[in-house]
mmCIF file of C-alpha atoms in Angstrom:
data_model
loop_
_atom_site.group_PDB
_atom_site.id
_atom_site.type_symbol
_atom_site.label_atom_id
_atom_site.label_comp_id
_atom_site.label_asym_id
_atom_site.label_seq_id
_atom_site.Cartn_x
_atom_site.Cartn_y
_atom_site.Cartn_z
ATOM 1 C CA GLN U 1 173.748 169.885 85.463
ATOM 2 C CA MET U 2 170.925 169.783 82.898
ATOM 3 C CA GLU U 3 169.138 167.129 84.962
ATOM 4 C CA GLU U 4 169.522 169.277 88.095
ATOM 5 C CA ILE U 5 168.148 172.341 86.309
ATOM 6 C CA LEU U 6 165.154 170.369 84.966
ATOM 7 C CA LYS U 7 164.480 168.925 88.417
ATOM 8 C CA GLU U 8 164.561 172.416 89.950
ATOM 9 C CA GLU U 9 162.160 173.693 87.270
ATOM 10 C CA GLU U 10 159.751 170.819 87.990
ATOM 11 C CA VAL U 11 159.798 171.628 91.714
ATOM 12 C CA GLU U 12 159.208 175.320 91.000
ATOM 13 C CA GLU U 13 156.300 174.489 88.699
ATOM 14 C CA GLU U 14 154.663 172.494 91.518
ATOM 15 C CA PHE U 15 155.688 174.925 94.282
ATOM 16 C CA PRO U 16 156.255 178.382 92.727
ATOM 17 C CA ASN U 17 158.413 180.945 94.514
ATOM 18 C CA GLU U 18 155.819 183.660 93.981
ATOM 19 C CA ILE U 19 152.285 183.931 95.373
ATOM 20 C CA VAL U 20 149.478 186.425 95.800
ATOM 21 C CA LEU U 21 148.075 186.478 99.324
ATOM 22 C CA GLU U 22 144.534 187.801 99.709
ATOM 23 C CA VAL U 23 142.817 188.654 102.987
ATOM 24 C CA ARG U 24 139.160 189.620 103.226
ATOM 25 C CA ALA U 25 137.010 190.631 106.196
ATOM 26 C CA GLY U 26 134.180 188.192 106.877
ATOM 27 C CA VAL U 27 131.467 188.202 109.542
ATOM 28 C CA GLY U 28 131.867 190.724 112.349
ATOM 29 C CA GLY U 29 131.919 194.266 110.948
ATOM 30 C CA ASP U 30 134.814 196.442 112.150
ATOM 31 C CA GLU U 31 136.232 193.587 114.238
ATOM 32 C CA ALA U 32 136.451 191.359 111.159
ATOM 33 C CA ALA U 33 138.234 194.119 109.223
ATOM 34 C CA LEU U 34 140.720 194.621 112.076
ATOM 35 C CA PHE U 35 141.320 190.861 112.209
ATOM 36 C CA ALA U 36 141.964 190.792 108.442
ATOM 37 C CA LYS U 37 144.595 193.515 109.009
ATOM 38 C CA ASN U 38 146.077 191.507 111.925
ATOM 39 C CA LEU U 39 146.441 188.469 109.646
ATOM 40 C CA ALA U 40 148.056 190.514 106.854
ATOM 41 C CA ASP U 41 150.542 191.974 109.361
ATOM 42 C CA MET U 42 151.292 188.479 110.692
ATOM 43 C CA TYR U 43 152.163 187.178 107.211
ATOM 44 C CA LYS U 44 154.180 190.309 106.465
ATOM 45 C CA ARG U 45 156.313 189.816 109.587
ATOM 46 C CA TYR U 46 156.732 186.127 108.814
ATOM 47 C CA ALA U 47 157.854 187.007 105.272
ATOM 48 C CA GLU U 48 160.436 189.403 106.725
ATOM 49 C CA LYS U 49 161.775 186.643 108.981
ATOM 50 C CA ARG U 50 162.075 184.322 105.978
ATOM 51 C CA GLY U 51 163.761 186.940 103.802
ATOM 52 C CA TRP U 52 160.871 186.973 101.313
ATOM 53 C CA SER U 53 159.760 190.147 99.555
ATOM 54 C CA PHE U 54 156.296 191.390 100.488
ATOM 55 C CA SER U 55 154.555 194.130 98.503
ATOM 56 C CA VAL U 56 151.034 195.555 98.327
ATOM 57 C CA VAL U 57 149.014 194.876 95.162
ATOM 58 C CA ASP U 58 145.783 196.495 96.351
ATOM 59 C CA GLU U 59 144.229 197.399 99.698
ATOM 60 C CA SER U 60 140.799 198.627 100.712
ATOM 61 C CA GLU U 61 140.859 200.031 104.247
ATOM 62 C CA THR U 62 138.009 200.783 106.656
ATOM 63 C CA SER U 63 137.577 203.927 108.770
ATOM 64 C CA VAL U 64 138.913 202.073 111.847
ATOM 65 C CA GLY U 65 142.127 201.032 110.089
ATOM 66 C CA GLY U 66 141.151 197.482 109.184
ATOM 67 C CA TYR U 67 140.959 195.806 105.778
ATOM 68 C CA LYS U 68 137.742 195.171 103.864
ATOM 69 C CA GLU U 69 140.061 193.302 101.525
ATOM 70 C CA ALA U 70 143.678 193.451 100.472
ATOM 71 C CA SER U 71 146.084 191.543 98.257
ATOM 72 C CA PHE U 72 149.853 191.227 98.463
ATOM 73 C CA GLU U 73 152.616 189.750 96.355
ATOM 74 C CA LEU U 74 155.171 187.541 98.115
ATOM 75 C CA ARG U 75 158.357 186.252 96.501
ATOM 76 C CA GLY U 76 160.980 183.915 97.889
ATOM 77 C CA ARG U 77 162.165 180.325 98.022
ATOM 78 C CA GLY U 78 159.511 177.996 99.452
ATOM 79 C CA VAL U 79 156.812 180.659 99.755
ATOM 80 C CA TYR U 80 153.985 178.607 98.191
ATOM 81 C CA LYS U 81 155.159 175.304 99.681
ATOM 82 C CA ASP U 82 155.050 176.793 103.174
ATOM 83 C CA LEU U 83 151.943 178.984 102.996
ATOM 84 C CA ARG U 84 149.616 176.924 100.786
ATOM 85 C CA PHE U 85 147.699 175.529 103.772
ATOM 86 C CA GLU U 86 146.717 178.998 105.023
ATOM 87 C CA THR U 87 143.793 179.199 102.573
ATOM 88 C CA GLY U 88 140.400 179.203 104.277
ATOM 89 C CA VAL U 89 138.389 181.004 106.948
ATOM 90 C CA HIS U 90 140.237 182.127 110.080
ATOM 91 C CA ARG U 91 138.091 182.888 113.137
ATOM 92 C CA ILE U 92 138.947 185.072 116.137
ATOM 93 C CA GLN U 93 137.263 185.199 119.539
ATOM 94 C CA ARG U 94 138.113 188.274 121.617
ATOM 95 C CA VAL U 95 136.680 191.227 123.513
ATOM 96 C CA PRO U 96 136.831 194.289 121.230
ATOM 97 C CA GLU U 97 138.408 197.451 122.657
ATOM 98 C CA THR U 98 135.087 199.247 122.182
ATOM 99 C CA GLU U 99 133.108 196.580 124.084
ATOM 100 C CA LYS U 100 132.235 198.038 127.502
ATOM 101 C CA SER U 101 130.454 195.013 128.979
ATOM 102 C CA GLY U 102 133.354 192.617 128.297
ATOM 103 C CA ARG U 103 131.399 190.413 125.887
ATOM 104 C CA ILE U 104 133.421 188.118 123.656
ATOM 105 C CA HIS U 105 132.873 188.719 119.931
ATOM 106 C CA THR U 106 133.489 186.126 117.235
ATOM 107 C CA SER U 107 134.519 187.420 113.821
ATOM 108 C CA THR U 108 136.103 185.930 110.721
ATOM 109 C CA ALA U 109 138.434 186.747 107.864
ATOM 110 C CA SER U 110 139.260 184.640 104.833
ATOM 111 C CA VAL U 111 142.719 184.021 103.405
ATOM 112 C CA ALA U 112 143.528 182.845 99.881
ATOM 113 C CA ILE U 113 146.978 181.810 98.658
ATOM 114 C CA LEU U 114 147.332 181.985 94.861
ATOM 115 C CA PRO U 115 150.447 180.417 93.307
ATOM 116 C CA MET U 116 151.851 182.475 90.424
ATOM 117 C CA ARG U 117 153.092 179.830 87.992
ATOM 118 C CA LYS U 118 155.452 180.715 85.157
ATOM 119 C CA ASN U 119 153.780 178.341 82.707
ATOM 120 C CA THR U 120 150.128 179.186 83.167
ATOM 121 C CA LYS U 121 147.693 177.081 81.146
ATOM 122 C CA PHE U 122 145.081 179.808 80.914
ATOM 123 C CA GLU U 123 144.951 182.161 77.985
ATOM 124 C CA ILE U 124 142.501 184.946 78.589
ATOM 125 C CA ASN U 125 140.501 186.188 75.621
ATOM 126 C CA PRO U 126 140.709 190.020 75.597
ATOM 127 C CA ALA U 127 137.044 190.117 74.542
ATOM 128 C CA ASP U 128 136.162 188.529 77.910
ATOM 129 C CA LEU U 129 137.724 191.417 79.836
ATOM 130 C CA GLU U 130 136.264 194.677 81.008
ATOM 131 C CA VAL U 131 139.096 197.101 81.856
ATOM 132 C CA GLU U 132 138.647 200.194 84.009
ATOM 133 C CA PHE U 133 141.288 202.752 84.998
ATOM 134 C CA SER U 134 141.127 205.059 88.016
ATOM 135 C CA ARG U 135 143.318 207.086 90.311
ATOM 136 C CA SER U 136 145.106 205.048 92.932
ATOM 137 C CA GLY U 137 144.553 207.468 95.798
ATOM 138 C CA GLY U 138 145.873 206.805 99.289
ATOM 139 C CA LYS U 139 149.483 207.129 100.386
ATOM 140 C CA GLY U 140 152.218 207.866 97.911
ATOM 141 C CA GLY U 141 153.905 210.644 95.954
ATOM 142 C CA GLN U 142 152.209 213.522 94.185
ATOM 143 C CA ASN U 143 151.888 211.403 91.049
ATOM 144 C CA VAL U 144 149.561 208.897 92.717
ATOM 145 C CA ASN U 145 146.433 211.051 92.819
ATOM 146 C CA LYS U 146 146.878 212.829 89.494
ATOM 147 C CA VAL U 147 147.284 209.953 87.049
ATOM 148 C CA GLU U 148 144.832 207.111 86.407
ATOM 149 C CA THR U 149 147.228 204.236 87.090
ATOM 150 C CA ALA U 150 144.959 201.881 89.079
ATOM 151 C CA VAL U 151 143.509 199.003 87.027
ATOM 152 C CA ARG U 152 140.328 197.022 87.636
ATOM 153 C CA LEU U 153 139.782 193.933 85.494
ATOM 154 C CA THR U 154 136.465 192.093 85.305
ATOM 155 C CA HIS U 155 136.424 188.641 83.712
ATOM 156 C CA LYS U 156 132.931 188.596 82.211
ATOM 157 C CA PRO U 157 132.431 184.799 81.913
ATOM 158 C CA THR U 158 133.171 184.180 85.619
ATOM 159 C CA GLY U 159 132.469 187.571 87.188
ATOM 160 C CA LEU U 160 135.940 187.590 88.803
ATOM 161 C CA VAL U 161 137.251 191.073 89.616
ATOM 162 C CA VAL U 162 140.943 191.882 90.150
ATOM 163 C CA ARG U 163 142.450 195.234 91.108
ATOM 164 C CA SER U 164 146.056 196.370 91.042
ATOM 165 C CA THR U 165 146.960 199.803 92.357
ATOM 166 C CA ALA U 166 150.533 199.539 93.632
ATOM 167 C CA GLU U 167 152.517 200.001 90.416
ATOM 168 C CA ARG U 168 153.307 203.444 89.016
ATOM 169 C CA SER U 169 151.989 202.851 85.489
ATOM 170 C CA GLN U 170 148.789 201.591 83.889
ATOM 171 C CA SER U 171 150.630 198.940 81.898
ATOM 172 C CA ALA U 172 152.443 197.531 84.960
ATOM 173 C CA ASN U 173 149.203 197.400 86.956
ATOM 174 C CA LYS U 174 147.366 195.777 84.051
ATOM 175 C CA GLU U 175 150.101 193.148 83.654
ATOM 176 C CA LYS U 176 150.005 192.368 87.382
ATOM 177 C CA ALA U 177 146.190 192.165 87.402
ATOM 178 C CA LEU U 178 146.250 189.809 84.382
ATOM 179 C CA GLY U 179 148.753 187.554 86.143
ATOM 180 C CA ILE U 180 146.557 187.389 89.250
ATOM 181 C CA LEU U 181 143.428 186.766 87.155
ATOM 182 C CA SER U 182 145.181 183.857 85.375
ATOM 183 C CA ALA U 183 146.186 182.412 88.745
ATOM 184 C CA LYS U 184 142.594 182.690 90.027
ATOM 185 C CA LEU U 185 141.174 180.966 86.950
ATOM 186 C CA GLU U 186 143.752 178.208 87.279
ATOM 187 C CA GLU U 187 142.901 177.734 90.966
ATOM 188 C CA ILE U 188 139.172 177.497 90.142
ATOM 189 C CA HIS U 189 139.987 174.813 87.572
ATOM 190 C CA ARG U 190 142.193 172.925 90.059
ATOM 191 C CA ALA U 191 139.519 173.129 92.770
ATOM 192 C CA GLU U 192 136.933 171.666 90.375
ATOM 193 C CA GLU U 193 139.315 168.845 89.447
ATOM 194 C CA ALA U 194 140.063 168.199 93.138
ATOM 195 C CA ARG U 195 136.346 167.976 93.928
ATOM 196 C CA LYS U 196 135.849 165.436 91.133
ATOM 197 C CA TYR U 197 138.461 163.129 92.612
ATOM 198 C CA ALA U 198 137.965 163.977 96.298
ATOM 199 C CA ALA U 199 136.364 160.612 97.057
ATOM 200 C CA GLU U 200 139.451 158.797 95.786
ATOM 201 C CA ARG U 201 141.924 160.949 97.711
ATOM 202 C CA LYS U 202 142.977 159.973 101.201
ATOM 203 C CA GLU U 203 144.757 163.243 101.956
ATOM 204 C CA GLN U 204 142.101 165.873 102.674
ATOM 205 C CA VAL U 205 144.309 168.602 104.146
ATOM 206 C CA GLY U 206 145.034 171.008 101.343
ATOM 207 C CA ASN U 207 141.712 170.546 99.542
ATOM 208 C CA VAL U 208 140.109 173.160 101.754
ATOM 209 C CA ASP U 209 138.711 176.189 99.980
ATOM 210 C CA ARG U 210 138.371 179.683 101.372
ATOM 211 C CA SER U 211 134.781 179.089 102.551
ATOM 212 C CA GLU U 212 135.784 176.457 105.114
ATOM 213 C CA LYS U 213 136.712 177.355 108.687
ATOM 214 C CA ILE U 214 140.269 176.158 109.266
ATOM 215 C CA ARG U 215 141.580 177.893 112.381
ATOM 216 C CA THR U 216 140.346 179.614 115.551
ATOM 217 C CA TYR U 217 142.296 182.263 117.473
ATOM 218 C CA ASN U 218 140.946 182.374 121.054
ATOM 219 C CA ILE U 219 142.498 185.442 122.680
ATOM 220 C CA LEU U 220 141.150 184.938 126.229
ATOM 221 C CA GLN U 221 142.470 181.377 126.396
ATOM 222 C CA ASP U 222 145.668 182.324 124.529
ATOM 223 C CA ARG U 223 145.133 179.407 122.172
ATOM 224 C CA ILE U 224 145.148 178.857 118.429
ATOM 225 C CA THR U 225 143.438 175.703 117.177
ATOM 226 C CA ASP U 226 143.723 174.289 113.671
ATOM 227 C CA HIS U 227 140.565 172.269 113.053
ATOM 228 C CA ARG U 228 142.042 170.188 110.219
ATOM 229 C CA ILE U 229 144.851 168.580 112.188
ATOM 230 C CA LYS U 230 143.278 169.054 115.668
ATOM 231 C CA LYS U 231 146.344 170.808 117.031
ATOM 232 C CA ASN U 232 146.739 173.735 119.454
ATOM 233 C CA TRP U 233 149.407 176.419 119.919
ATOM 234 C CA HIS U 234 149.783 179.021 122.659
ATOM 235 C CA ASN U 235 151.361 182.493 122.911
ATOM 236 C CA ILE U 236 149.080 184.207 120.377
ATOM 237 C CA GLU U 237 150.876 187.531 120.755
ATOM 238 C CA SER U 238 154.124 185.997 119.505
ATOM 239 C CA ILE U 239 152.373 184.131 116.679
ATOM 240 C CA MET U 240 150.569 187.284 115.503
ATOM 241 C CA ALA U 241 153.996 188.987 115.503
ATOM 242 C CA GLY U 242 154.986 186.605 112.697
ATOM 243 C CA ASN U 243 156.285 183.593 114.621
ATOM 244 C CA ILE U 244 154.180 181.048 112.745
ATOM 245 C CA GLN U 245 156.979 178.621 111.847
ATOM 246 C CA ASP U 246 155.668 175.909 114.223
ATOM 247 C CA ILE U 247 152.240 176.092 112.561
ATOM 248 C CA VAL U 248 153.784 176.028 109.064
ATOM 249 C CA ASP U 249 155.978 173.047 110.003
ATOM 250 C CA SER U 250 152.969 171.048 111.235
ATOM 251 C CA PHE U 251 151.677 170.870 107.645
ATOM 252 C CA GLN U 252 154.930 169.951 105.917
ATOM 253 C CA ASN U 253 155.388 166.287 105.067
#
């Protein structure tokens, strides 16, 4: 039993059952923000199908109902193992509803999957942090707008900024923001290590960072193409409704 427990802990250290999912609008103005929202909704519906919990950490909405950027916490068995290859730039080609001449627009949104490991190697020096509190605003109870519960952390050495607005207290938001900041610093360190040894590694899928274009969603041709494995899927409407299991399975060894 001890051996089984240790084995399970090793697996969870490599593939944690908790992640932070970030989406951010890229090139394309309002269309990019709407696409970022589409992607967030797709992952939310997929999480529901898998029985994972999905909660908002922070969201910054545009006037048209899209996301400038947003971050979410997902928990459940296999969540990092299955979603880790979603990191990168997603591109959509479609005719916007506001486009009268029928021209196809191309816009992008980036996705980042951050594993939340229990045994993080990064200790953050409090002197390196700038902490700001503000009112959460947005939807919620009467308490939301009256109390300064939202937390914004800036890590001065790297310039990384993390916000957490979803919790009801300053301390809970600060704790969540610190956890996400630790995960980001760890990912930066891992990415640097991966780049050092990239020439020696045969397996390139999975080394992609969020600046690389990984997938195109072509609405008119009803086709999704993943550029890393040169594979296509059809029925975009169903996929955007959370039916991404076939795509997820294509990356599992």
